Amino acid sequence: MNPSNLPSRSLLTHFETLEDPRTSYLVEHTLLDIVALTICAIICGAETWEG
């Protein structure tokens, strides 16, 4: 695939429109941070939430 045909938006920009259903005063990390870390973990071979 020719890279010039790919969208110019970053992966995280794509997820910025997600609504966070969590209770705001209990939030320690932004939803976007959790999504980014999850994507990185999957790329690195993570298969479960446990270490």
mmCIF file of N, CA and C in Angstrom:
data_model
loop_
_atom_site.group_PDB
_atom_site.id
_atom_site.type_symbol
_atom_site.label_atom_id
_atom_site.label_comp_id
_atom_site.label_asym_id
_atom_site.label_seq_id
_atom_site.Cartn_x
_atom_site.Cartn_y
_atom_site.Cartn_z
ATOM 1 N N MET A 1 0.849 -1.177 0.000
ATOM 2 C CA MET A 1 0.000 0.000 0.000
ATOM 3 C C MET A 1 0.892 1.236 0.000
ATOM 4 N N ASN A 2 0.546 2.171 -0.800
ATOM 5 C CA ASN A 2 1.295 3.420 -0.916
ATOM 6 C C ASN A 2 1.019 4.305 0.303
ATOM 7 N N PRO A 3 2.045 4.680 1.081
ATOM 8 C CA PRO A 3 1.827 5.500 2.284
ATOM 9 C C PRO A 3 1.126 6.827 1.999
ATOM 10 N N SER A 4 1.272 7.365 0.817
ATOM 11 C CA SER A 4 0.627 8.647 0.515
ATOM 12 C C SER A 4 -0.889 8.515 0.406
ATOM 13 N N ASN A 5 -1.388 7.280 0.298
ATOM 14 C CA ASN A 5 -2.832 7.056 0.227
ATOM 15 C C ASN A 5 -3.460 6.877 1.606
ATOM 16 N N LEU A 6 -2.634 6.788 2.639
ATOM 17 C CA LEU A 6 -3.146 6.584 3.990
ATOM 18 C C LEU A 6 -3.645 7.898 4.572
ATOM 19 N N PRO A 7 -4.641 7.829 5.463
ATOM 20 C CA PRO A 7 -5.115 9.057 6.116
ATOM 21 C C PRO A 7 -4.000 9.695 6.935
ATOM 22 N N SER A 8 -3.999 11.002 7.031
ATOM 23 C CA SER A 8 -2.937 11.705 7.753
ATOM 24 C C SER A 8 -3.191 11.783 9.253
ATOM 25 N N ARG A 9 -4.393 11.433 9.705
ATOM 26 C CA ARG A 9 -4.690 11.486 11.136
ATOM 27 C C ARG A 9 -3.938 10.405 11.890
ATOM 28 N N SER A 10 -3.508 10.719 13.091
ATOM 29 C CA SER A 10 -2.834 9.722 13.910
ATOM 30 C C SER A 10 -3.865 8.765 14.497
ATOM 31 N N LEU A 11 -3.386 7.642 14.966
ATOM 32 C CA LEU A 11 -4.269 6.645 15.554
ATOM 33 C C LEU A 11 -4.993 7.211 16.775
ATOM 34 N N LEU A 12 -4.285 7.953 17.610
ATOM 35 C CA LEU A 12 -4.909 8.509 18.807
ATOM 36 C C LEU A 12 -5.945 9.571 18.462
ATOM 37 N N THR A 13 -5.710 10.328 17.405
ATOM 38 C CA THR A 13 -6.691 11.321 16.969
ATOM 39 C C THR A 13 -7.994 10.633 16.594
ATOM 40 N N HIS A 14 -7.885 9.457 16.017
ATOM 41 C CA HIS A 14 -9.068 8.686 15.635
ATOM 42 C C HIS A 14 -9.927 8.353 16.862
ATOM 43 N N PHE A 15 -9.301 8.061 17.992
ATOM 44 C CA PHE A 15 -10.024 7.655 19.196
ATOM 45 C C PHE A 15 -10.469 8.822 20.076
ATOM 46 N N GLU A 16 -10.125 10.047 19.740
ATOM 47 C CA GLU A 16 -10.493 11.203 20.563
ATOM 48 C C GLU A 16 -12.000 11.392 20.683
ATOM 49 N N THR A 17 -12.763 10.857 19.761
ATOM 50 C CA THR A 17 -14.218 11.040 19.790
ATOM 51 C C THR A 17 -14.926 10.041 20.701
ATOM 52 N N LEU A 18 -14.192 9.089 21.269
ATOM 53 C CA LEU A 18 -14.811 8.124 22.177
ATOM 54 C C LEU A 18 -15.333 8.826 23.426
ATOM 55 N N GLU A 19 -16.529 8.456 23.842
ATOM 56 C CA GLU A 19 -17.080 8.992 25.089
ATOM 57 C C GLU A 19 -16.626 8.110 26.242
ATOM 58 N N ASP A 20 -16.241 8.738 27.326
ATOM 59 C CA ASP A 20 -15.780 8.013 28.504
ATOM 60 C C ASP A 20 -16.962 7.793 29.441
ATOM 61 N N PRO A 21 -17.400 6.538 29.620
ATOM 62 C CA PRO A 21 -18.576 6.268 30.450
ATOM 63 C C PRO A 21 -18.280 6.224 31.952
ATOM 64 N N ARG A 22 -17.021 6.411 32.329
ATOM 65 C CA ARG A 22 -16.655 6.283 33.738
ATOM 66 C C ARG A 22 -17.090 7.496 34.556
ATOM 67 N N THR A 23 -17.237 7.296 35.858
ATOM 68 C CA THR A 23 -17.563 8.378 36.780
ATOM 69 C C THR A 23 -16.340 9.284 36.901
ATOM 70 N N SER A 24 -16.521 10.572 36.603
ATOM 71 C CA SER A 24 -15.381 11.483 36.447
ATOM 72 C C SER A 24 -14.493 11.588 37.689
ATOM 73 N N TYR A 25 -15.063 11.577 38.894
ATOM 74 C CA TYR A 25 -14.216 11.744 40.076
ATOM 75 C C TYR A 25 -13.414 10.480 40.405
ATOM 76 N N LEU A 26 -13.727 9.363 39.745
ATOM 77 C CA LEU A 26 -12.973 8.131 39.957
ATOM 78 C C LEU A 26 -11.893 7.911 38.895
ATOM 79 N N VAL A 27 -11.826 8.796 37.920
ATOM 80 C CA VAL A 27 -10.900 8.632 36.798
ATOM 81 C C VAL A 27 -9.494 9.051 37.211
ATOM 82 N N GLU A 28 -8.562 8.121 37.062
ATOM 83 C CA GLU A 28 -7.165 8.417 37.376
ATOM 84 C C GLU A 28 -6.356 8.647 36.096
ATOM 85 N N HIS A 29 -6.754 7.985 35.013
ATOM 86 C CA HIS A 29 -6.073 8.111 33.722
ATOM 87 C C HIS A 29 -7.115 8.399 32.649
ATOM 88 N N THR A 30 -6.737 9.195 31.658
ATOM 89 C CA THR A 30 -7.691 9.508 30.594
ATOM 90 C C THR A 30 -7.972 8.259 29.764
ATOM 91 N N LEU A 31 -9.144 8.226 29.165
ATOM 92 C CA LEU A 31 -9.517 7.099 28.324
ATOM 93 C C LEU A 31 -8.544 6.962 27.159
ATOM 94 N N LEU A 32 -8.114 8.072 26.611
ATOM 95 C CA LEU A 32 -7.170 8.045 25.493
ATOM 96 C C LEU A 32 -5.837 7.413 25.910
ATOM 97 N N ASP A 33 -5.389 7.677 27.133
ATOM 98 C CA ASP A 33 -4.162 7.042 27.637
ATOM 99 C C ASP A 33 -4.341 5.529 27.747
ATOM 100 N N ILE A 34 -5.490 5.099 28.237
ATOM 101 C CA ILE A 34 -5.764 3.668 28.381
ATOM 102 C C ILE A 34 -5.823 2.994 27.016
ATOM 103 N N VAL A 35 -6.466 3.639 26.052
ATOM 104 C CA VAL A 35 -6.540 3.091 24.695
ATOM 105 C C VAL A 35 -5.135 2.971 24.105
ATOM 106 N N ALA A 36 -4.322 4.006 24.254
ATOM 107 C CA ALA A 36 -2.963 3.989 23.703
ATOM 108 C C ALA A 36 -2.119 2.881 24.336
ATOM 109 N N LEU A 37 -2.184 2.750 25.656
ATOM 110 C CA LEU A 37 -1.421 1.702 26.337
ATOM 111 C C LEU A 37 -1.894 0.312 25.934
ATOM 112 N N THR A 38 -3.197 0.160 25.753
ATOM 113 C CA THR A 38 -3.752 -1.126 25.338
ATOM 114 C C THR A 38 -3.280 -1.499 23.939
ATOM 115 N N ILE A 39 -3.291 -0.544 23.031
ATOM 116 C CA ILE A 39 -2.814 -0.802 21.666
ATOM 117 C C ILE A 39 -1.339 -1.200 21.691
ATOM 118 N N CYS A 40 -0.537 -0.486 22.470
ATOM 119 C CA CYS A 40 0.890 -0.827 22.580
ATOM 120 C C CYS A 40 1.082 -2.226 23.157
ATOM 121 N N ALA A 41 0.310 -2.567 24.172
ATOM 122 C CA ALA A 41 0.417 -3.886 24.794
ATOM 123 C C ALA A 41 0.062 -4.992 23.805
ATOM 124 N N ILE A 42 -0.982 -4.796 23.028
ATOM 125 C CA ILE A 42 -1.386 -5.800 22.038
ATOM 126 C C ILE A 42 -0.303 -5.962 20.973
ATOM 127 N N ILE A 43 0.259 -4.856 20.518
ATOM 128 C CA ILE A 43 1.335 -4.918 19.524
ATOM 129 C C ILE A 43 2.530 -5.699 20.084
ATOM 130 N N CYS A 44 2.768 -5.565 21.391
ATOM 131 C CA CYS A 44 3.901 -6.248 22.028
ATOM 132 C C CYS A 44 3.583 -7.685 22.432
ATOM 133 N N GLY A 45 2.373 -8.146 22.145
ATOM 134 C CA GLY A 45 2.041 -9.546 22.385
ATOM 135 C C GLY A 45 1.204 -9.838 23.611
ATOM 136 N N ALA A 46 0.702 -8.835 24.297
ATOM 137 C CA ALA A 46 -0.137 -9.084 25.471
ATOM 138 C C ALA A 46 -1.419 -9.804 25.054
ATOM 139 N N GLU A 47 -1.816 -10.780 25.859
ATOM 140 C CA GLU A 47 -3.034 -11.531 25.568
ATOM 141 C C GLU A 47 -4.054 -11.463 26.696
ATOM 142 N N THR A 48 -3.622 -11.018 27.883
ATOM 143 C CA THR A 48 -4.534 -10.898 29.019
ATOM 144 C C THR A 48 -4.232 -9.598 29.762
ATOM 145 N N TRP A 49 -5.091 -9.245 30.735
ATOM 146 C CA TRP A 49 -4.875 -8.049 31.550
ATOM 147 C C TRP A 49 -3.906 -8.329 32.687
ATOM 148 N N GLU A 50 -3.658 -9.599 32.996
ATOM 149 C CA GLU A 50 -2.748 -9.950 34.074
ATOM 150 C C GLU A 50 -1.321 -10.048 33.553
ATOM 151 N N GLY A 51 -0.366 -9.737 34.418
ATOM 152 C CA GLY A 51 1.041 -9.755 34.053
ATOM 153 C C GLY A 51 1.523 -11.108 33.725
#
